[in-house]
PDB file of C-alpha atoms in Angstrom:
ATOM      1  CA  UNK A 785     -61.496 -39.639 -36.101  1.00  0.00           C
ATOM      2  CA  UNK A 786     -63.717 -36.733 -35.177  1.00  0.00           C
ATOM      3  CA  UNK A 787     -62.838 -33.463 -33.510  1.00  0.00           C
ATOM      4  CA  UNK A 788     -64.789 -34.045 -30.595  1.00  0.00           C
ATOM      5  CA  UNK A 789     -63.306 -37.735 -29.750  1.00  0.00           C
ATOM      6  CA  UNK A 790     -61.753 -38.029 -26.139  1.00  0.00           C
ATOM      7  CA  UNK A 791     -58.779 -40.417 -27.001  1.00  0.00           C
ATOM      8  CA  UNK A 792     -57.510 -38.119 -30.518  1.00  0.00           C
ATOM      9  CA  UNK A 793     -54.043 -36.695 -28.849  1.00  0.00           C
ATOM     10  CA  UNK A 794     -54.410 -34.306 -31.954  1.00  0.00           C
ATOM     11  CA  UNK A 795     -57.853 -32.752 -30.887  1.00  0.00           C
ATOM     12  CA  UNK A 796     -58.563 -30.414 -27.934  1.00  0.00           C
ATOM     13  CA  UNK A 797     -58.834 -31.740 -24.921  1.00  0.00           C
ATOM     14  CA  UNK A 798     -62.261 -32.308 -23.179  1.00  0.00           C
ATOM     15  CA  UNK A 799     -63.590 -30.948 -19.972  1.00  0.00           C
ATOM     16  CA  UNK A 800     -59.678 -30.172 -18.564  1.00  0.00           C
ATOM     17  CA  UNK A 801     -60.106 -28.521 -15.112  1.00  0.00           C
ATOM     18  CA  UNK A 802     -59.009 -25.231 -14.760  1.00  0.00           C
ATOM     19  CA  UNK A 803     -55.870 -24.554 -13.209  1.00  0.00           C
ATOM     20  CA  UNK A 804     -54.621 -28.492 -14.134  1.00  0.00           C
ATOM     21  CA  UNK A 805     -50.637 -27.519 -16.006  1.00  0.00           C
ATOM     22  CA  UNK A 806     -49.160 -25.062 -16.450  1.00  0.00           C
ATOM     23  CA  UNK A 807     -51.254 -21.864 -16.180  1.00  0.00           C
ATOM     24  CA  UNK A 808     -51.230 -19.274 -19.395  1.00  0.00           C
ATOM     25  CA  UNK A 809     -50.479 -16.106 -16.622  1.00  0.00           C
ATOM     26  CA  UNK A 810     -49.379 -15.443 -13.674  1.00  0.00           C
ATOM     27  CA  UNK A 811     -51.923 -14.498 -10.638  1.00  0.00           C
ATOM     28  CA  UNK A 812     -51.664 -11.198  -9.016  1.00  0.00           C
ATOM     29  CA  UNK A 813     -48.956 -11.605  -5.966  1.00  0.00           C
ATOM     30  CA  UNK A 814     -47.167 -14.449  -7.009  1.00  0.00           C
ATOM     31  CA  UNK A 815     -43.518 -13.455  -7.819  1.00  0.00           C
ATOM     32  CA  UNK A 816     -42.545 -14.140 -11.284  1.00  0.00           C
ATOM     33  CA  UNK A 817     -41.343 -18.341 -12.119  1.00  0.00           C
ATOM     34  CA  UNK A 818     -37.796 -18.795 -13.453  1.00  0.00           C
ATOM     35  CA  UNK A 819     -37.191 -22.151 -14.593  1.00  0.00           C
ATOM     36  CA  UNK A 820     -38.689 -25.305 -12.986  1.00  0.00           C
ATOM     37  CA  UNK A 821     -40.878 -23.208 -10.620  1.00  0.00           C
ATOM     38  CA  UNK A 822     -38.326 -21.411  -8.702  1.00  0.00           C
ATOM     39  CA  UNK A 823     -38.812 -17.967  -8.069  1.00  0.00           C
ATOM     40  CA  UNK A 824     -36.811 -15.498  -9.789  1.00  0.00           C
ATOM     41  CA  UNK A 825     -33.818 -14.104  -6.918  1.00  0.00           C
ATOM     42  CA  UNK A 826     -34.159 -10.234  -6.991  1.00  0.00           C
ATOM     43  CA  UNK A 827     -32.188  -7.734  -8.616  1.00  0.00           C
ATOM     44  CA  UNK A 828     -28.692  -6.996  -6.847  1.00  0.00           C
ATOM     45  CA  UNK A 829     -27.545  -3.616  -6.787  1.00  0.00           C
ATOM     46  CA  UNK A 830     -24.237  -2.728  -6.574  1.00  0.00           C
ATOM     47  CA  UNK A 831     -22.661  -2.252  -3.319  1.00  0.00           C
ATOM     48  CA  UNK A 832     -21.624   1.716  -2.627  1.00  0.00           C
ATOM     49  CA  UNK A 833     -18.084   1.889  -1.738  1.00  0.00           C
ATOM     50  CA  UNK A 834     -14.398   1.828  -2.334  1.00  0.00           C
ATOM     51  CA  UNK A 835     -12.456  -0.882  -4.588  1.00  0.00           C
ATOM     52  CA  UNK A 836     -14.367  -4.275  -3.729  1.00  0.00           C
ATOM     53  CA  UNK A 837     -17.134  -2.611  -2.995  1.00  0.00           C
ATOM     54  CA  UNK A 838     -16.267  -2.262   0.814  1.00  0.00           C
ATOM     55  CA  UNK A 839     -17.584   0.949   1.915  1.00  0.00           C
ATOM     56  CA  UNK A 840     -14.980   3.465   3.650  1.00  0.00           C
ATOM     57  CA  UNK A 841     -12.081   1.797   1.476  1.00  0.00           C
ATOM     58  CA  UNK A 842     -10.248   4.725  -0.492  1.00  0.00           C
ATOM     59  CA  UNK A 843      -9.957   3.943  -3.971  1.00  0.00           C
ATOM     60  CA  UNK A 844      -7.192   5.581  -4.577  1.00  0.00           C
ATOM     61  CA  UNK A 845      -3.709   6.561  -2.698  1.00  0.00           C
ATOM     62  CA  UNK A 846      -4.630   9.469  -0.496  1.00  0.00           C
ATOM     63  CA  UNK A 847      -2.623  12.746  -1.249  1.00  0.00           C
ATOM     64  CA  UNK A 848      -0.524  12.486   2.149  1.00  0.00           C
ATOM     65  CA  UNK A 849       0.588   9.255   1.360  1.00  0.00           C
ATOM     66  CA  UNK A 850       1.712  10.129  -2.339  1.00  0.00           C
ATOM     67  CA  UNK A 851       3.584  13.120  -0.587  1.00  0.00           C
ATOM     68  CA  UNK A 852       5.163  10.814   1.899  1.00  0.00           C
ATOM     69  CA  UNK A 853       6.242   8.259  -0.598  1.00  0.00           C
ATOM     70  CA  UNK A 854       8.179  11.271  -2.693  1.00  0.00           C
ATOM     71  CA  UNK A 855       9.587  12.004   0.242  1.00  0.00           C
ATOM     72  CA  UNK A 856      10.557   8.707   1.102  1.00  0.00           C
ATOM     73  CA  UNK A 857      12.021   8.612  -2.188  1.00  0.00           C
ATOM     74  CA  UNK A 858      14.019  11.499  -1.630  1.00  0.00           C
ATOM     75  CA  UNK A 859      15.581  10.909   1.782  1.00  0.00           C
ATOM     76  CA  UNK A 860      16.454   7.694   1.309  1.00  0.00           C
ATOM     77  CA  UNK A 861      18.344   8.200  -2.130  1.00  0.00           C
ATOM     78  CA  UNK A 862      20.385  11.178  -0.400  1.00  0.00           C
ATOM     79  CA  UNK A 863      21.155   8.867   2.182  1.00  0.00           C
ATOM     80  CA  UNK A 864      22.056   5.952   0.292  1.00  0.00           C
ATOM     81  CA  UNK A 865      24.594   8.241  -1.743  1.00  0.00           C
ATOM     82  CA  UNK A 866      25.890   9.981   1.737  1.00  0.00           C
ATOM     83  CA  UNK A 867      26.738   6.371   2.824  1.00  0.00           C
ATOM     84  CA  UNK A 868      28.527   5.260  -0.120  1.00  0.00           C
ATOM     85  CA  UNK A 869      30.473   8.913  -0.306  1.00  0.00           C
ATOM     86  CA  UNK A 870      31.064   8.915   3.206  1.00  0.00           C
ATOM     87  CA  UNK A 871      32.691   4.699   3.258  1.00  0.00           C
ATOM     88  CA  UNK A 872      34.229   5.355   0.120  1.00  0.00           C
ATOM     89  CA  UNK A 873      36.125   8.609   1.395  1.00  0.00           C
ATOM     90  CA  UNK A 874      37.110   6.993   4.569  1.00  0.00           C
ATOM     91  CA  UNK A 875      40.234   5.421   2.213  1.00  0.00           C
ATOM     92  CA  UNK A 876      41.001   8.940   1.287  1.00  0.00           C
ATOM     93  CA  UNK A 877      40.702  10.597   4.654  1.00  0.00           C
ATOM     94  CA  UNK A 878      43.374   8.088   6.010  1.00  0.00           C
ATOM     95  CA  UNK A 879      45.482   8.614   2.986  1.00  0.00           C
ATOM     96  CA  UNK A 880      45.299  12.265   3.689  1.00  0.00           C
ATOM     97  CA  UNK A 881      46.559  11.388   7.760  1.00  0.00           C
ATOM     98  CA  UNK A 882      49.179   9.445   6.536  1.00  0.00           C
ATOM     99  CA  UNK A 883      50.986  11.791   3.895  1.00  0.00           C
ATOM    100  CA  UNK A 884      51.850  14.212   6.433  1.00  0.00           C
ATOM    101  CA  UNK A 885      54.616  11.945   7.380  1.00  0.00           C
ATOM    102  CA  UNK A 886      54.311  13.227  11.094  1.00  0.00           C
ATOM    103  CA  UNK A 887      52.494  10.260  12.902  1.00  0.00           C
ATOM    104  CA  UNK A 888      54.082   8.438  15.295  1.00  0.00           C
ATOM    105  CA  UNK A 889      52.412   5.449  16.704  1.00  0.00           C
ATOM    106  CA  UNK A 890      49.300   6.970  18.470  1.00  0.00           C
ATOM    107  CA  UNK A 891      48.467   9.348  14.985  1.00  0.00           C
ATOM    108  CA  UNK A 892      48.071   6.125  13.087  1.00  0.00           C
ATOM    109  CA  UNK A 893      45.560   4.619  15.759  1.00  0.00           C
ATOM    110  CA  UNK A 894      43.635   7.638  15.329  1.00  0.00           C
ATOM    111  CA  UNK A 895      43.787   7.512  11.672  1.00  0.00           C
ATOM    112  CA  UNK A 896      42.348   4.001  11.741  1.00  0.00           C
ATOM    113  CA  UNK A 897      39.876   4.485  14.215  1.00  0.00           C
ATOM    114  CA  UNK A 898      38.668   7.621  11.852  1.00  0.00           C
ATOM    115  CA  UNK A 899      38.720   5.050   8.869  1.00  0.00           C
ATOM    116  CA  UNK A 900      36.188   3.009  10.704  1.00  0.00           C
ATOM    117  CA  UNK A 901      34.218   4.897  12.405  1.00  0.00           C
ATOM    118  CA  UNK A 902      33.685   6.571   8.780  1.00  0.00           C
ATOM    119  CA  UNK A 903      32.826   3.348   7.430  1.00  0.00           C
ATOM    120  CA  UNK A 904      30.782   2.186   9.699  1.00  0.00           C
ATOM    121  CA  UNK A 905      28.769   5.568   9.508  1.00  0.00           C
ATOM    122  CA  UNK A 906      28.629   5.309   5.444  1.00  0.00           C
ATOM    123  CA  UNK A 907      27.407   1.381   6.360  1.00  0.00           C
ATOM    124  CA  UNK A 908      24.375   3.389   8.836  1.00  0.00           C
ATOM    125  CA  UNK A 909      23.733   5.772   5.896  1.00  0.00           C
ATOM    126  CA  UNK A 910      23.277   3.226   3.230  1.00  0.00           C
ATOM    127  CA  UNK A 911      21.353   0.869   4.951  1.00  0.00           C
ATOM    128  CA  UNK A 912      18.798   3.833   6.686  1.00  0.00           C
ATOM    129  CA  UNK A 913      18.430   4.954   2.714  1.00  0.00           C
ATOM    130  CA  UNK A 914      17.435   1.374   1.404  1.00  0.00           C
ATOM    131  CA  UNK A 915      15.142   1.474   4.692  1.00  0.00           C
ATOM    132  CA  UNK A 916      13.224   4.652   2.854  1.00  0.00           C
ATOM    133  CA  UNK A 917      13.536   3.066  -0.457  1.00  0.00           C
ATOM    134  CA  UNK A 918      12.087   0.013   0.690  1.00  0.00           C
ATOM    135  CA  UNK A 919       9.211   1.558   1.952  1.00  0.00           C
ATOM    136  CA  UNK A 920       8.434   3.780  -0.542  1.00  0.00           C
ATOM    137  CA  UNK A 921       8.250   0.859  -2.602  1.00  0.00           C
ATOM    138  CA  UNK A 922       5.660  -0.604  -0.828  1.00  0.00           C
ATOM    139  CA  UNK A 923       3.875   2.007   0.192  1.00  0.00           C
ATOM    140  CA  UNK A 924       1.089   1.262  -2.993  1.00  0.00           C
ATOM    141  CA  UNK A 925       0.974  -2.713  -2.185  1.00  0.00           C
ATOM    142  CA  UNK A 926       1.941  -3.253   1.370  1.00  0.00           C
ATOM    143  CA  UNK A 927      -0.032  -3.137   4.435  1.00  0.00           C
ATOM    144  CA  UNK A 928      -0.214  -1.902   7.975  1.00  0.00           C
ATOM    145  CA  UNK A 929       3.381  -2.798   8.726  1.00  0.00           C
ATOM    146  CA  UNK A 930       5.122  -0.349   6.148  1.00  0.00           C
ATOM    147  CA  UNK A 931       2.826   2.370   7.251  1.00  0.00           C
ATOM    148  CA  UNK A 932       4.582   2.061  11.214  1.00  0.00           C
ATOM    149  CA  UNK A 933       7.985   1.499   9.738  1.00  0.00           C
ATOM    150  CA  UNK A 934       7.345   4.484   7.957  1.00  0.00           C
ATOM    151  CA  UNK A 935       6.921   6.182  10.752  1.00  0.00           C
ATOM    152  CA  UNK A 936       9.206   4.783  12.688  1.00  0.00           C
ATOM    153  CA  UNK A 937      11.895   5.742   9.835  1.00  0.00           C
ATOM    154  CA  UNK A 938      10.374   9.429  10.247  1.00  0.00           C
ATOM    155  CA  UNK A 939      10.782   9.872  13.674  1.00  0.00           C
ATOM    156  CA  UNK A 940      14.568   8.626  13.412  1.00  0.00           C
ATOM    157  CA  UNK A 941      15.152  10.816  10.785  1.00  0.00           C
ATOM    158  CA  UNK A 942      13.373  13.849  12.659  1.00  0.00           C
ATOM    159  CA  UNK A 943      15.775  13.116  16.002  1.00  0.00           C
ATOM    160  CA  UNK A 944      19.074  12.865  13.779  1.00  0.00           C
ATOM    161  CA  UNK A 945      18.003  15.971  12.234  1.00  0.00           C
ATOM    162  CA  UNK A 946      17.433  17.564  15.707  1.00  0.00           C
ATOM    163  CA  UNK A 947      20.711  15.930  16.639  1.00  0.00           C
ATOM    164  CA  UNK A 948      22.107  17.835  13.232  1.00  0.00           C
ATOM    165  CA  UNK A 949      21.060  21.236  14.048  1.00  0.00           C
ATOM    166  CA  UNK A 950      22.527  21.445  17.382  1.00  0.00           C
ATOM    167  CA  UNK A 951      25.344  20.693  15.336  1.00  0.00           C
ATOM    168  CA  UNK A 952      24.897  24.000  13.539  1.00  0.00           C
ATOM    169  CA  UNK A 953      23.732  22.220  10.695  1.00  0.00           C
ATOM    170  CA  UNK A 954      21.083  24.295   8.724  1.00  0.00           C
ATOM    171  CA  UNK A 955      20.501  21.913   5.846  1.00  0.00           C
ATOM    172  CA  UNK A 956      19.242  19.510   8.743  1.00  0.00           C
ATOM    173  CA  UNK A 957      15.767  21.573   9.013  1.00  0.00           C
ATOM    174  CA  UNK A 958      14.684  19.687   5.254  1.00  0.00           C
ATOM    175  CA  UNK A 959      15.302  16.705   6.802  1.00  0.00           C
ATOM    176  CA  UNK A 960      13.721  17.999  10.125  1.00  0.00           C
ATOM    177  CA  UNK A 961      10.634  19.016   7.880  1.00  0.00           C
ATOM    178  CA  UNK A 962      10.453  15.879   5.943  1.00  0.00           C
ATOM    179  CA  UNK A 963      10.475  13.704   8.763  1.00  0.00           C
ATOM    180  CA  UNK A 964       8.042  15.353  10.598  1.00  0.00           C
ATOM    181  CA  UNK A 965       5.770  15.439   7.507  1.00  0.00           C
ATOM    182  CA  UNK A 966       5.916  11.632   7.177  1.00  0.00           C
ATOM    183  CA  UNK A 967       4.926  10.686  10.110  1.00  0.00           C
ATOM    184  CA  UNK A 968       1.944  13.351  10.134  1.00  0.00           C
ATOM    185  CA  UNK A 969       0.733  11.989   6.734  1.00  0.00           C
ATOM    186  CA  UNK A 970       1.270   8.190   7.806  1.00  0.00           C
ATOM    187  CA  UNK A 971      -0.485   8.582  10.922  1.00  0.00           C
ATOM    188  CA  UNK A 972      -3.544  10.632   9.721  1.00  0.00           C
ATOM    189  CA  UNK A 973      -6.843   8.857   9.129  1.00  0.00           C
ATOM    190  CA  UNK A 974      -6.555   9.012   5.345  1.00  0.00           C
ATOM    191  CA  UNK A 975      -3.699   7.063   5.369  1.00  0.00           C
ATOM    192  CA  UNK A 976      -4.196   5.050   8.237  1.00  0.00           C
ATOM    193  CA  UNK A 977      -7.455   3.795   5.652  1.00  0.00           C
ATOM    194  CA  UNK A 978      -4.999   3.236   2.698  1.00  0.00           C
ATOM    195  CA  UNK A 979      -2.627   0.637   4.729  1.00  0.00           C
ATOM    196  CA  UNK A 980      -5.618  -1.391   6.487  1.00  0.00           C
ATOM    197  CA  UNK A 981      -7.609  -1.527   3.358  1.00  0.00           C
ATOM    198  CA  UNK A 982      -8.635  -5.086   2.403  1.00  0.00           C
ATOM    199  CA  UNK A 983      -6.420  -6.652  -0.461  1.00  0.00           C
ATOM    200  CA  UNK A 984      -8.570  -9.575  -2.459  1.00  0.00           C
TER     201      UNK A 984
END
């Protein structure tokens, strides 16, 4: 078997026409192959943005809503407590009525009526604090709906507090203040971003 014979498989091929397999290079302005002739896809930068990469997302709780939420916190734990002092000393109220041994039949309506209307009042209080709880709560997860019942909550809490101070009431300007403050940093664009952010 000599070097030069056509049929060796071993030997170097004889007269092959340029550009028959695969070539050595690549010409000048053809992209660059990637496996089985398919051109390589082009580097993917990362997307500017928030979590997700979606742009205009915050990426972390504005400062507004973290003040809200510790306000949230606040309110509705004083509440909650009001409520269950205010139900609980209804009993005691009526107690106090009754041991002055001077009712007659009307005085013991009134007593009763005071009993509930207590009650029902410490039943209000409790279940406006769990409201603020609630919400603070979900303030970090939850989506456009606790941002308007947080607001919501805020302006109730603002018009009791109004309702308060005409009362003579001048522990009901916190209250005033933290109501008002709620819905300010709810409703500002910051945090109007945080609740309508995607979640994937």
């Amino acid at each position: 078997m000599s070097f030069g014979e056509p049929n060796n498989p071993y030997g170097q091929p004889q007269g092959q026409q340029p550009g028959y397999g695969y070539p050595q290079q690549t010409p000048q302005g053809v992209p660059p192959q990637q496996g089985y002739g398919y051109p390589a896809a082009p580097p993917v930068a990362p997307y500017p943005g928030g979590p997700g990469g979606y742009p205009g997302v915050p990426a972390d709780m504005p400062g507004g809503v973290k003040a809200a939420r510790v306000m949230l916190w606040i309110l509705g734990v004083l509440q909650a407590l009001m409520g269950i002092v205010m139900a609980a000393a209804s009993g005691w109220v009526a107690d106090q009525i009754e041991g002055t041994g001077e009712l007659d039949t009307q005085g013991q309506d009134v007593s009763t009526v005071l009993t509930g209307t207590m009650v029902v009042f410490g039943i209000i209080g409790v279940a406006f604090g769990v409201w603020a709880i609630m919400t603070a709560v979900k303030v970090r997860t939850g989506g456009n709906g606790v941002r308007v019942g947080g607001i919501v909550y805020g302006s109730l809490v603002t018009l009791g507090s109004l309702v308060n101070l005409l009362g003579a009431n001048v522990f009901a300007l916190i209250s005033l203040v933290m109501g008002i403050l709620i819905i300010v940093f709810f409703a500002k664009a910051d945090g109007a971003a945080w609740f309508k952010r995607p979640r994937y």
